[in-house]
mmCIF file of C-alpha atoms in Angstrom:
data_model
loop_
_atom_site.group_PDB
_atom_site.id
_atom_site.type_symbol
_atom_site.label_atom_id
_atom_site.label_comp_id
_atom_site.label_asym_id
_atom_site.label_seq_id
_atom_site.Cartn_x
_atom_site.Cartn_y
_atom_site.Cartn_z
ATOM 1 C CA MET X 641 -21.784 -8.666 -6.879
ATOM 2 C CA LYS X 642 -18.491 -8.377 -8.717
ATOM 3 C CA SER X 643 -16.060 -11.012 -9.896
ATOM 4 C CA ILE X 644 -12.328 -11.139 -10.411
ATOM 5 C CA PRO X 645 -10.083 -13.805 -11.943
ATOM 6 C CA VAL X 646 -8.676 -16.386 -9.550
ATOM 7 C CA LEU X 647 -5.173 -15.375 -10.712
ATOM 8 C CA LEU X 648 -5.764 -11.797 -9.586
ATOM 9 C CA ILE X 649 -6.741 -13.018 -6.125
ATOM 10 C CA SER X 650 -3.478 -14.920 -5.880
ATOM 11 C CA LEU X 651 -1.547 -11.843 -6.964
ATOM 12 C CA GLY X 652 -3.555 -9.391 -4.882
ATOM 13 C CA LEU X 653 -4.751 -10.080 -1.359
ATOM 14 C CA LEU X 654 -2.746 -13.308 -1.311
ATOM 15 C CA PHE X 655 0.426 -11.671 -2.620
ATOM 16 C CA SER X 656 1.980 -11.371 0.803
ATOM 17 C CA LEU X 657 2.066 -15.064 1.658
ATOM 18 C CA CYS X 658 5.373 -15.834 3.317
ATOM 19 C CA HIS X 659 8.090 -18.535 3.345
ATOM 20 C CA LEU X 660 10.439 -19.232 6.257
ATOM 21 C CA LEU X 661 13.886 -18.158 5.196
ATOM 22 C CA PRO X 662 17.166 -18.128 7.130
ATOM 23 C CA GLY X 663 18.769 -14.801 7.855
ATOM 24 C CA CYS X 664 20.133 -12.622 10.552
ATOM 25 C CA SER X 665 17.705 -10.852 12.819
ATOM 26 C CA THR X 666 16.946 -7.166 12.829
ATOM 27 C CA PRO X 667 18.594 -5.212 15.685
ATOM 28 C CA LYS X 668 15.349 -5.286 17.669
ATOM 29 C CA THR X 669 13.091 -8.221 16.839
ATOM 30 C CA ALA X 670 10.348 -7.717 19.441
ATOM 31 C CA PRO X 671 9.067 -4.121 19.366
ATOM 32 C CA ASN X 672 7.306 -2.655 22.368
ATOM 33 C CA ASP X 673 3.698 -3.373 21.441
ATOM 34 C CA SER X 674 0.603 -1.589 22.663
ATOM 35 C CA SER X 675 -2.993 -1.610 21.491
ATOM 36 C CA LYS X 676 -6.096 0.506 21.804
ATOM 37 C CA SER X 677 -9.650 0.569 20.510
ATOM 38 C CA LEU X 678 -10.859 3.401 18.280
ATOM 39 C CA THR X 679 -14.413 4.555 17.679
ATOM 40 C CA PHE X 680 -15.159 7.066 14.919
ATOM 41 C CA GLU X 681 -18.096 9.416 14.548
ATOM 42 C CA ALA X 682 -20.809 8.480 12.030
ATOM 43 C CA PRO X 683 -19.656 8.464 8.386
ATOM 44 C CA ILE X 684 -19.821 11.785 6.586
ATOM 45 C CA THR X 685 -20.536 12.507 2.926
ATOM 46 C CA LEU X 686 -18.402 15.143 1.209
ATOM 47 C CA LYS X 687 -18.826 17.001 -2.073
ATOM 48 C CA LEU X 688 -16.647 15.456 -4.774
ATOM 49 C CA ASP X 689 -14.777 18.025 -6.868
ATOM 50 C CA SER X 690 -13.012 17.381 -10.170
ATOM 51 C CA ILE X 691 -10.376 18.941 -12.397
ATOM 52 C CA ARG X 692 -10.197 18.356 -16.145
ATOM 53 C CA ILE X 693 -6.738 17.308 -17.360
ATOM 54 C CA ALA X 694 -5.101 16.076 -20.549
ATOM 55 C CA PRO X 695 -6.473 12.619 -21.524
ATOM 56 C CA VAL X 696 -3.364 10.716 -20.440
ATOM 57 C CA LEU X 697 -4.696 8.334 -17.796
ATOM 58 C CA TYR X 698 -5.267 4.635 -18.377
ATOM 59 C CA GLN X 699 -6.045 2.174 -15.593
ATOM 60 C CA GLU X 700 -3.938 3.937 -12.973
ATOM 61 C CA GLN X 701 -3.068 1.480 -10.220
ATOM 62 C CA ARG X 702 -1.227 3.679 -7.740
ATOM 63 C CA ILE X 703 -0.648 7.388 -7.136
ATOM 64 C CA ILE X 704 1.838 9.117 -4.865
ATOM 65 C CA ILE X 705 2.872 12.627 -3.934
ATOM 66 C CA SER X 706 6.563 13.409 -3.999
ATOM 67 C CA GLY X 707 7.607 16.973 -3.270
ATOM 68 C CA LYS X 708 5.879 19.252 -5.770
ATOM 69 C CA TYR X 709 4.704 16.398 -7.999
ATOM 70 C CA LEU X 710 1.751 14.054 -8.183
ATOM 71 C CA ILE X 711 2.861 10.852 -9.923
ATOM 72 C CA SER X 712 0.613 8.043 -11.119
ATOM 73 C CA MET X 713 1.515 4.514 -12.159
ATOM 74 C CA GLY X 714 -0.117 2.216 -14.691
ATOM 75 C CA ALA X 715 1.675 -1.074 -15.336
ATOM 76 C CA PHE X 716 -0.432 -1.993 -18.396
ATOM 77 C CA ARG X 717 1.234 0.420 -20.826
ATOM 78 C CA ASP X 718 4.686 1.020 -22.301
ATOM 79 C CA THR X 719 5.257 4.344 -20.512
ATOM 80 C CA ILE X 720 4.444 3.581 -16.910
ATOM 81 C CA PHE X 721 4.434 6.874 -14.976
ATOM 82 C CA ARG X 722 2.499 10.142 -15.443
ATOM 83 C CA VAL X 723 3.663 13.325 -13.696
ATOM 84 C CA PHE X 724 1.485 16.283 -12.672
ATOM 85 C CA ALA X 725 2.253 19.534 -10.866
ATOM 86 C CA LEU X 726 0.775 19.125 -7.404
ATOM 87 C CA LYS X 727 -0.248 22.771 -7.072
ATOM 88 C CA ASP X 728 -2.556 23.012 -10.105
ATOM 89 C CA LEU X 729 -2.555 19.346 -11.323
ATOM 90 C CA LYS X 730 -1.198 20.377 -14.722
ATOM 91 C CA TYR X 731 0.140 17.438 -16.731
ATOM 92 C CA LEU X 732 3.942 17.617 -17.090
ATOM 93 C CA GLY X 733 4.903 14.422 -18.898
ATOM 94 C CA ALA X 734 5.581 10.691 -18.690
ATOM 95 C CA PHE X 735 8.548 8.424 -18.029
ATOM 96 C CA GLY X 736 9.544 4.830 -17.352
ATOM 97 C CA HIS X 737 9.511 2.044 -19.931
ATOM 98 C CA ILE X 738 8.996 -1.679 -19.564
ATOM 99 C CA GLY X 739 12.045 -3.612 -20.716
ATOM 100 C CA LYS X 740 15.288 -5.248 -19.686
ATOM 101 C CA GLY X 741 17.707 -2.398 -20.400
ATOM 102 C CA PRO X 742 19.645 -0.556 -17.659
ATOM 103 C CA GLU X 743 17.123 2.305 -17.583
ATOM 104 C CA ASP X 744 14.052 0.080 -18.051
ATOM 105 C CA ILE X 745 11.700 -1.565 -15.581
ATOM 106 C CA ASN X 746 11.476 -5.341 -15.845
ATOM 107 C CA GLY X 747 8.127 -6.296 -14.359
ATOM 108 C CA PRO X 748 7.054 -3.097 -12.537
ATOM 109 C CA GLY X 749 6.239 -3.491 -8.852
ATOM 110 C CA ILE X 750 3.077 -1.571 -8.022
ATOM 111 C CA SER X 751 3.400 -1.893 -4.250
ATOM 112 C CA GLY X 752 7.042 -0.750 -4.327
ATOM 113 C CA PHE X 753 6.294 2.580 -6.030
ATOM 114 C CA ARG X 754 6.787 5.249 -3.360
ATOM 115 C CA SER X 755 7.756 8.856 -2.780
ATOM 116 C CA ASP X 756 11.357 9.849 -2.170
ATOM 117 C CA PRO X 757 12.918 13.244 -1.410
ATOM 118 C CA ALA X 758 14.789 13.011 -4.718
ATOM 119 C CA GLY X 759 11.743 12.067 -6.788
ATOM 120 C CA CYS X 760 10.406 8.561 -6.353
ATOM 121 C CA GLN X 761 11.266 4.959 -5.606
ATOM 122 C CA VAL X 762 10.468 2.448 -8.343
ATOM 123 C CA SER X 763 10.931 -1.296 -8.218
ATOM 124 C CA ASP X 764 10.751 -4.345 -10.429
ATOM 125 C CA MET X 765 11.517 -8.046 -10.131
ATOM 126 C CA GLU X 766 15.234 -7.428 -9.595
ATOM 127 C CA MET X 767 15.918 -3.898 -8.372
ATOM 128 C CA VAL X 768 14.791 -1.107 -6.098
ATOM 129 C CA LYS X 769 15.727 2.235 -7.685
ATOM 130 C CA LYS X 770 15.788 5.813 -6.449
ATOM 131 C CA VAL X 771 14.915 8.102 -9.377
ATOM 132 C CA ARG X 772 15.192 11.869 -9.747
ATOM 133 C CA ILE X 773 12.783 13.392 -12.261
ATOM 134 C CA ALA X 774 12.901 16.679 -14.189
ATOM 135 C CA PRO X 775 9.998 17.759 -16.466
ATOM 136 C CA ASN X 776 10.809 19.141 -19.935
ATOM 137 C CA PRO X 777 8.768 21.607 -22.063
ATOM 138 C CA ASP X 778 7.901 18.862 -24.589
ATOM 139 C CA PHE X 779 6.027 16.786 -21.968
ATOM 140 C CA THR X 780 8.869 14.347 -21.525
ATOM 141 C CA ILE X 781 10.495 13.632 -18.192
ATOM 142 C CA THR X 782 14.237 13.289 -17.752
ATOM 143 C CA GLN X 783 14.897 10.555 -15.221
ATOM 144 C CA THR X 784 18.199 10.046 -13.452
ATOM 145 C CA ILE X 785 18.755 6.859 -11.480
ATOM 146 C CA LEU X 786 20.545 7.958 -8.319
ATOM 147 C CA ASN X 787 20.766 4.572 -6.676
ATOM 148 C CA ARG X 788 19.867 0.973 -7.426
ATOM 149 C CA SER X 789 19.783 -1.948 -4.999
ATOM 150 C CA ARG X 790 19.515 -5.564 -6.113
ATOM 151 C CA ILE X 791 16.859 -7.593 -4.310
ATOM 152 C CA PRO X 792 18.227 -10.806 -2.732
ATOM 153 C CA GLU X 793 17.339 -13.869 -4.814
ATOM 154 C CA ALA X 794 15.909 -15.580 -1.725
ATOM 155 C CA PHE X 795 13.332 -12.776 -1.435
ATOM 156 C CA PHE X 796 11.810 -13.190 -4.894
ATOM 157 C CA PRO X 797 9.033 -12.106 -5.253
ATOM 158 C CA PHE X 798 9.463 -9.179 -2.847
ATOM 159 C CA ASN X 799 6.581 -6.723 -2.389
ATOM 160 C CA ASN X 800 5.653 -3.515 -0.541
ATOM 161 C CA MET X 801 9.283 -2.399 -0.659
ATOM 162 C CA MET X 802 10.164 0.562 1.567
ATOM 163 C CA THR X 803 13.552 2.254 1.760
ATOM 164 C CA ILE X 804 13.741 3.120 5.448
ATOM 165 C CA ASN X 805 17.339 4.373 5.291
ATOM 166 C CA ASP X 806 20.525 3.805 3.270
ATOM 167 C CA THR X 807 21.136 0.425 4.895
ATOM 168 C CA LEU X 808 17.597 -0.901 5.378
ATOM 169 C CA ILE X 809 15.031 -1.859 2.728
ATOM 170 C CA ALA X 810 11.990 -3.747 4.028
ATOM 171 C CA GLY X 811 8.999 -5.442 2.426
ATOM 172 C CA THR X 812 6.849 -8.561 2.363
ATOM 173 C CA LEU X 813 7.539 -11.979 0.908
ATOM 174 C CA VAL X 814 5.126 -13.893 -1.261
ATOM 175 C CA VAL X 815 5.529 -17.222 0.511
ATOM 176 C CA GLY X 816 6.389 -17.096 4.134
ATOM 177 C CA SER X 817 8.070 -14.973 6.684
ATOM 178 C CA GLU X 818 8.625 -15.552 10.341
ATOM 179 C CA LYS X 819 7.705 -11.907 10.991
ATOM 180 C CA GLU X 820 5.641 -9.114 9.437
ATOM 181 C CA LEU X 821 8.452 -7.788 7.237
ATOM 182 C CA ALA X 822 11.597 -9.120 5.636
ATOM 183 C CA TRP X 823 14.542 -6.754 5.215
ATOM 184 C CA PHE X 824 17.909 -6.540 3.537
ATOM 185 C CA ASN X 825 20.912 -4.255 3.831
ATOM 186 C CA PRO X 826 21.868 -3.116 0.309
ATOM 187 C CA VAL X 827 25.389 -2.248 1.486
ATOM 188 C CA SER X 828 26.373 -5.392 3.401
ATOM 189 C CA GLY X 829 23.948 -7.842 1.795
ATOM 190 C CA SER X 830 22.674 -9.083 5.169
ATOM 191 C CA THR X 831 19.008 -10.090 5.502
ATOM 192 C CA GLY X 832 16.526 -10.688 8.285
ATOM 193 C CA PHE X 833 13.006 -10.244 9.599
ATOM 194 C CA MET X 834 11.358 -7.582 11.754
ATOM 195 C CA ILE X 835 8.146 -6.967 13.749
ATOM 196 C CA ASP X 836 6.388 -9.936 15.330
ATOM 197 C CA TYR X 837 2.969 -10.845 13.979
ATOM 198 C CA PRO X 838 0.074 -9.467 16.057
ATOM 199 C CA GLU X 839 -2.111 -11.654 18.260
ATOM 200 C CA LEU X 840 -5.497 -11.006 16.663
ATOM 201 C CA MET X 841 -6.808 -14.579 16.489
ATOM 202 C CA GLU X 842 -6.343 -17.693 18.601
ATOM 203 C CA ASN X 843 -4.908 -21.038 17.506
ATOM 204 C CA VAL X 844 -3.222 -19.816 14.314
ATOM 205 C CA PRO X 845 -0.612 -22.288 13.010
ATOM 206 C CA PRO X 846 2.773 -20.508 12.992
ATOM 207 C CA GLY X 847 3.301 -21.266 9.307
ATOM 208 C CA ALA X 848 -0.087 -19.768 8.351
ATOM 209 C CA LYS X 849 0.478 -16.353 9.937
ATOM 210 C CA GLY X 850 1.957 -14.897 6.758
ATOM 211 C CA HIS X 851 -1.216 -15.854 4.883
ATOM 212 C CA LEU X 852 -3.582 -14.596 7.577
ATOM 213 C CA PHE X 853 -1.859 -11.241 8.134
ATOM 214 C CA THR X 854 -1.745 -9.947 4.557
ATOM 215 C CA LYS X 855 -1.967 -6.177 4.486
ATOM 216 C CA ALA X 856 -1.642 -2.881 2.667
ATOM 217 C CA ILE X 857 1.467 -0.954 3.752
ATOM 218 C CA ASP X 858 2.752 2.590 3.428
ATOM 219 C CA ILE X 859 5.587 4.625 4.932
ATOM 220 C CA SER X 860 5.546 8.348 5.654
ATOM 221 C CA PRO X 861 7.724 10.620 3.477
ATOM 222 C CA ASP X 862 9.946 11.398 6.485
ATOM 223 C CA LYS X 863 10.459 7.611 6.993
ATOM 224 C CA VAL X 864 9.289 7.843 10.620
ATOM 225 C CA THR X 865 5.972 5.941 10.430
ATOM 226 C CA ILE X 866 5.096 2.632 8.796
ATOM 227 C CA ALA X 867 1.373 1.806 8.758
ATOM 228 C CA MET X 868 -0.164 -1.578 7.971
ATOM 229 C CA ALA X 869 -3.885 -1.984 7.246
ATOM 230 C CA TYR X 870 -4.864 -5.646 7.469
ATOM 231 C CA ASN X 871 -6.945 -7.305 4.764
ATOM 232 C CA TRP X 872 -8.632 -9.740 7.161
ATOM 233 C CA PHE X 873 -8.972 -7.645 10.337
ATOM 234 C CA PRO X 874 -10.440 -4.194 11.161
ATOM 235 C CA CYS X 875 -7.045 -3.166 12.482
ATOM 236 C CA ILE X 876 -4.241 -0.773 11.585
ATOM 237 C CA ARG X 877 -0.736 -1.209 12.941
ATOM 238 C CA ILE X 878 1.551 1.790 13.420
ATOM 239 C CA TYR X 879 5.291 1.127 13.648
ATOM 240 C CA GLN X 880 7.743 3.900 14.527
ATOM 241 C CA THR X 881 11.070 3.279 12.795
ATOM 242 C CA GLY X 882 13.081 5.342 15.281
ATOM 243 C CA THR X 883 11.858 3.855 18.559
ATOM 244 C CA GLN X 884 10.815 0.545 16.933
ATOM 245 C CA ASN X 885 7.609 0.717 18.966
ATOM 246 C CA SER X 886 4.406 -0.720 17.552
ATOM 247 C CA GLN X 887 0.762 0.079 18.230
ATOM 248 C CA ILE X 888 -2.306 -1.904 17.121
ATOM 249 C CA LEU X 889 -5.449 0.166 16.495
ATOM 250 C CA ASN X 890 -8.587 -1.966 16.846
ATOM 251 C CA ILE X 891 -11.196 0.001 14.921
ATOM 252 C CA ASP X 892 -14.897 -0.378 15.648
ATOM 253 C CA VAL X 893 -16.294 -0.798 12.127
ATOM 254 C CA GLY X 894 -19.551 -2.457 13.209
ATOM 255 C CA TYR X 895 -18.579 -6.062 12.498
ATOM 256 C CA THR X 896 -15.784 -8.502 13.286
ATOM 257 C CA GLN X 897 -13.912 -11.351 11.636
ATOM 258 C CA ASN X 898 -14.911 -15.015 11.823
ATOM 259 C CA PRO X 899 -12.834 -16.197 14.830
ATOM 260 C CA LYS X 900 -12.530 -19.815 13.667
ATOM 261 C CA PRO X 901 -11.588 -20.111 9.981
ATOM 262 C CA THR X 902 -10.155 -23.336 8.599
ATOM 263 C CA PHE X 903 -6.349 -23.559 8.567
ATOM 264 C CA THR X 904 -3.722 -25.797 7.069
ATOM 265 C CA ASP X 905 -0.160 -25.676 8.334
ATOM 266 C CA ARG X 906 0.624 -22.795 5.949
ATOM 267 C CA THR X 907 -2.679 -21.274 4.795
ATOM 268 C CA VAL X 908 -6.078 -20.035 5.909
ATOM 269 C CA ASN X 909 -9.248 -20.700 3.928
ATOM 270 C CA ILE X 910 -10.062 -17.223 2.624
ATOM 271 C CA PHE X 911 -13.649 -18.263 1.867
ATOM 272 C CA ASP X 912 -14.158 -18.435 5.642
ATOM 273 C CA LEU X 913 -13.123 -14.780 6.007
ATOM 274 C CA THR X 914 -14.427 -11.322 5.160
ATOM 275 C CA ILE X 915 -12.306 -8.544 3.651
ATOM 276 C CA PHE X 916 -11.660 -5.331 5.571
ATOM 277 C CA PHE X 917 -8.876 -2.914 4.500
ATOM 278 C CA GLU X 918 -7.575 -2.771 0.929
ATOM 279 C CA ASN X 919 -5.321 0.288 0.856
ATOM 280 C CA ILE X 920 -3.587 2.837 3.086
ATOM 281 C CA CYS X 921 -1.761 6.121 2.481
ATOM 282 C CA VAL X 922 0.515 7.776 5.056
ATOM 283 C CA THR X 923 1.818 11.343 5.239
ATOM 284 C CA ASN X 924 4.011 12.782 7.978
ATOM 285 C CA LYS X 925 0.955 13.629 10.104
ATOM 286 C CA TYR X 926 -2.012 11.660 8.745
ATOM 287 C CA MET X 927 -3.156 8.267 7.484
ATOM 288 C CA ALA X 928 -6.079 7.411 5.204
ATOM 289 C CA ALA X 929 -7.182 3.765 5.024
ATOM 290 C CA PHE X 930 -9.693 2.365 2.510
ATOM 291 C CA LEU X 931 -12.091 -0.210 3.979
ATOM 292 C CA HIS X 932 -14.668 -2.152 1.966
ATOM 293 C CA HIS X 933 -16.425 -4.981 3.810
ATOM 294 C CA GLN X 934 -16.701 -7.841 1.308
ATOM 295 C CA LYS X 935 -16.820 -11.622 1.213
ATOM 296 C CA PHE X 936 -15.723 -14.220 -1.317
ATOM 297 C CA ASP X 937 -18.894 -15.858 -2.592
ATOM 298 C CA GLY X 938 -17.853 -18.888 -4.601
ATOM 299 C CA VAL X 939 -16.151 -19.511 -7.929
ATOM 300 C CA LYS X 940 -17.814 -19.261 -11.339
ATOM 301 C CA GLY X 941 -15.597 -20.621 -14.091
ATOM 302 C CA SER X 942 -12.187 -19.002 -13.629
ATOM 303 C CA GLU X 943 -13.501 -16.087 -11.572
ATOM 304 C CA ILE X 944 -13.992 -15.693 -7.834
ATOM 305 C CA GLN X 945 -17.239 -13.956 -6.993
ATOM 306 C CA ILE X 946 -17.065 -11.154 -4.423
ATOM 307 C CA LYS X 947 -20.115 -9.938 -2.539
ATOM 308 C CA SER X 948 -20.165 -6.433 -1.086
ATOM 309 C CA LEU X 949 -21.424 -6.243 2.504
ATOM 310 C CA GLY X 950 -21.451 -2.447 2.732
ATOM 311 C CA ASN X 951 -20.286 0.793 1.153
ATOM 312 C CA PRO X 952 -16.547 1.585 1.139
ATOM 313 C CA VAL X 953 -15.305 4.032 3.746
ATOM 314 C CA LEU X 954 -12.104 6.063 4.128
ATOM 315 C CA TYR X 955 -10.776 6.198 7.694
ATOM 316 C CA LEU X 956 -8.744 9.356 8.345
ATOM 317 C CA LEU X 957 -6.408 9.260 11.375
ATOM 318 C CA THR X 958 -3.321 10.977 12.685
ATOM 319 C CA THR X 959 -0.056 9.046 12.605
ATOM 320 C CA ASP X 960 -0.133 8.800 16.398
ATOM 321 C CA GLY X 961 -3.445 6.954 16.227
ATOM 322 C CA LYS X 962 -6.126 9.581 16.846
ATOM 323 C CA PRO X 963 -9.386 9.316 14.850
ATOM 324 C CA VAL X 964 -10.237 12.265 12.603
ATOM 325 C CA ALA X 965 -13.129 11.288 10.311
ATOM 326 C CA ARG X 966 -14.905 8.459 8.539
ATOM 327 C CA ILE X 967 -15.770 9.405 4.948
ATOM 328 C CA GLN X 968 -18.250 7.640 2.653
ATOM 329 C CA LEU X 969 -16.751 6.602 -0.691
ATOM 330 C CA GLU X 970 -17.820 5.059 -3.970
ATOM 331 C CA ASP X 971 -16.554 1.660 -5.120
ATOM 332 C CA TRP X 972 -14.045 3.062 -7.643
ATOM 333 C CA MET X 973 -12.207 5.282 -5.130
ATOM 334 C CA LYS X 974 -9.583 2.774 -3.966
ATOM 335 C CA VAL X 975 -6.817 4.446 -6.054
ATOM 336 C CA TYR X 976 -6.091 7.588 -4.049
ATOM 337 C CA THR X 977 -3.454 9.603 -2.226
ATOM 338 C CA LEU X 978 -3.534 12.005 0.695
ATOM 339 C CA ASP X 979 -2.311 15.540 -0.055
ATOM 340 C CA GLU X 980 -1.366 16.939 3.344
ATOM 341 C CA ALA X 981 0.009 20.235 2.010
ATOM 342 C CA ASN X 982 -3.230 21.129 0.192
ATOM 343 C CA GLN X 983 -5.538 19.390 2.693
ATOM 344 C CA ARG X 984 -7.306 17.067 0.279
ATOM 345 C CA VAL X 985 -7.526 13.466 -0.833
ATOM 346 C CA LEU X 986 -7.077 12.870 -4.576
ATOM 347 C CA PHE X 987 -8.629 10.048 -6.597
ATOM 348 C CA PHE X 988 -8.245 8.515 -10.040
ATOM 349 C CA ASN X 989 -11.231 6.816 -11.649
ATOM 350 C CA PRO X 990 -9.877 3.826 -13.631
ATOM 351 C CA MET X 991 -12.562 4.347 -16.285
ATOM 352 C CA VAL X 992 -11.923 8.086 -16.839
ATOM 353 C CA ASP X 993 -8.810 9.313 -18.660
ATOM 354 C CA ASN X 994 -9.173 13.105 -18.403
ATOM 355 C CA TYR X 995 -10.297 13.985 -14.872
ATOM 356 C CA LEU X 996 -8.772 14.007 -11.410
ATOM 357 C CA TYR X 997 -11.147 13.990 -8.446
ATOM 358 C CA PHE X 998 -10.710 15.211 -4.892
ATOM 359 C CA TYR X 999 -12.340 15.824 -1.524
ATOM 360 C CA ASP X 1000 -11.475 19.014 0.351
ATOM 361 C CA LEU X 1001 -10.353 18.044 3.869
ATOM 362 C CA GLY X 1002 -9.450 21.545 5.011
ATOM 363 C CA LYS X 1003 -11.779 21.463 8.019
ATOM 364 C CA MET X 1004 -10.305 18.168 9.218
ATOM 365 C CA MET X 1005 -6.567 18.469 8.540
ATOM 366 C CA LYS X 1006 -5.361 21.336 10.719
#
């Protein structure tokens, strides 16, 4: 059994609680929904490979692939980002400082760190920034801010930020939202909500849906596919940004959620629920979702106890919802990214500063 501080629970799985805010609606508020059930073959065990690198890692919290770079993020240090060459995983340098200056990051947003054709998207409490990076021979990284968009004050705190196009940035609100995502137009300043909540449980108070449907979110590099892996349900939702169609994938993981948790008008009692998905990564063709079946098991002092109900598993699917493989993982493997070009999934171990780990997926990703 493991334990985590109560504060981390409120900032983690509960970080996408929502608050009802006024705003204009998205052009299409009710996407064409469909659903289907998925069954995977038995879990497989792969050989874990590793590559020794410079000892520059420290509690990496998120990793992405952007073009020819692998970039990691650790918010608990002065220089936030580490850059590696994707081809050979050679360390190239670091960039990004915590501070309040024009080039600094004031309260780095882990969930808003994403790939971008120019380099990467970084976010903090106030801004979403598009950054171009250029490695230098001295292991420094020159960063150029190409664009910055101020987050509407009504959206604070704003998480899981995704730049869908030049006039649409979407994400989740901490306290309330009448739909899955809130959005704003950085050009006009207009705001609104998009994608109706799914119908995965009966008798949910409308104001509690934001709490019940917390999720991990990612968007494909080509901005075509948004995928949501729900914390409290064995389900993945695929949303196509062009057609605005949505599909719910009900995955047979061998167990289901408690159908009758206790609700208030705005919350669900998380101690009545079990945890399913914790992370998801999306490429242009594939998705990889991290599932670890766990349950909150009481509070000891200031820490919530978490009981594992099974080994973590990585679900590999295509972006059109076809099952590929179910891969056995170890507990530490929740910080990962999917490398479509080199047909592998890469991992950071938060306790190891000089190794990158990977599974070869060449036989699965064709």
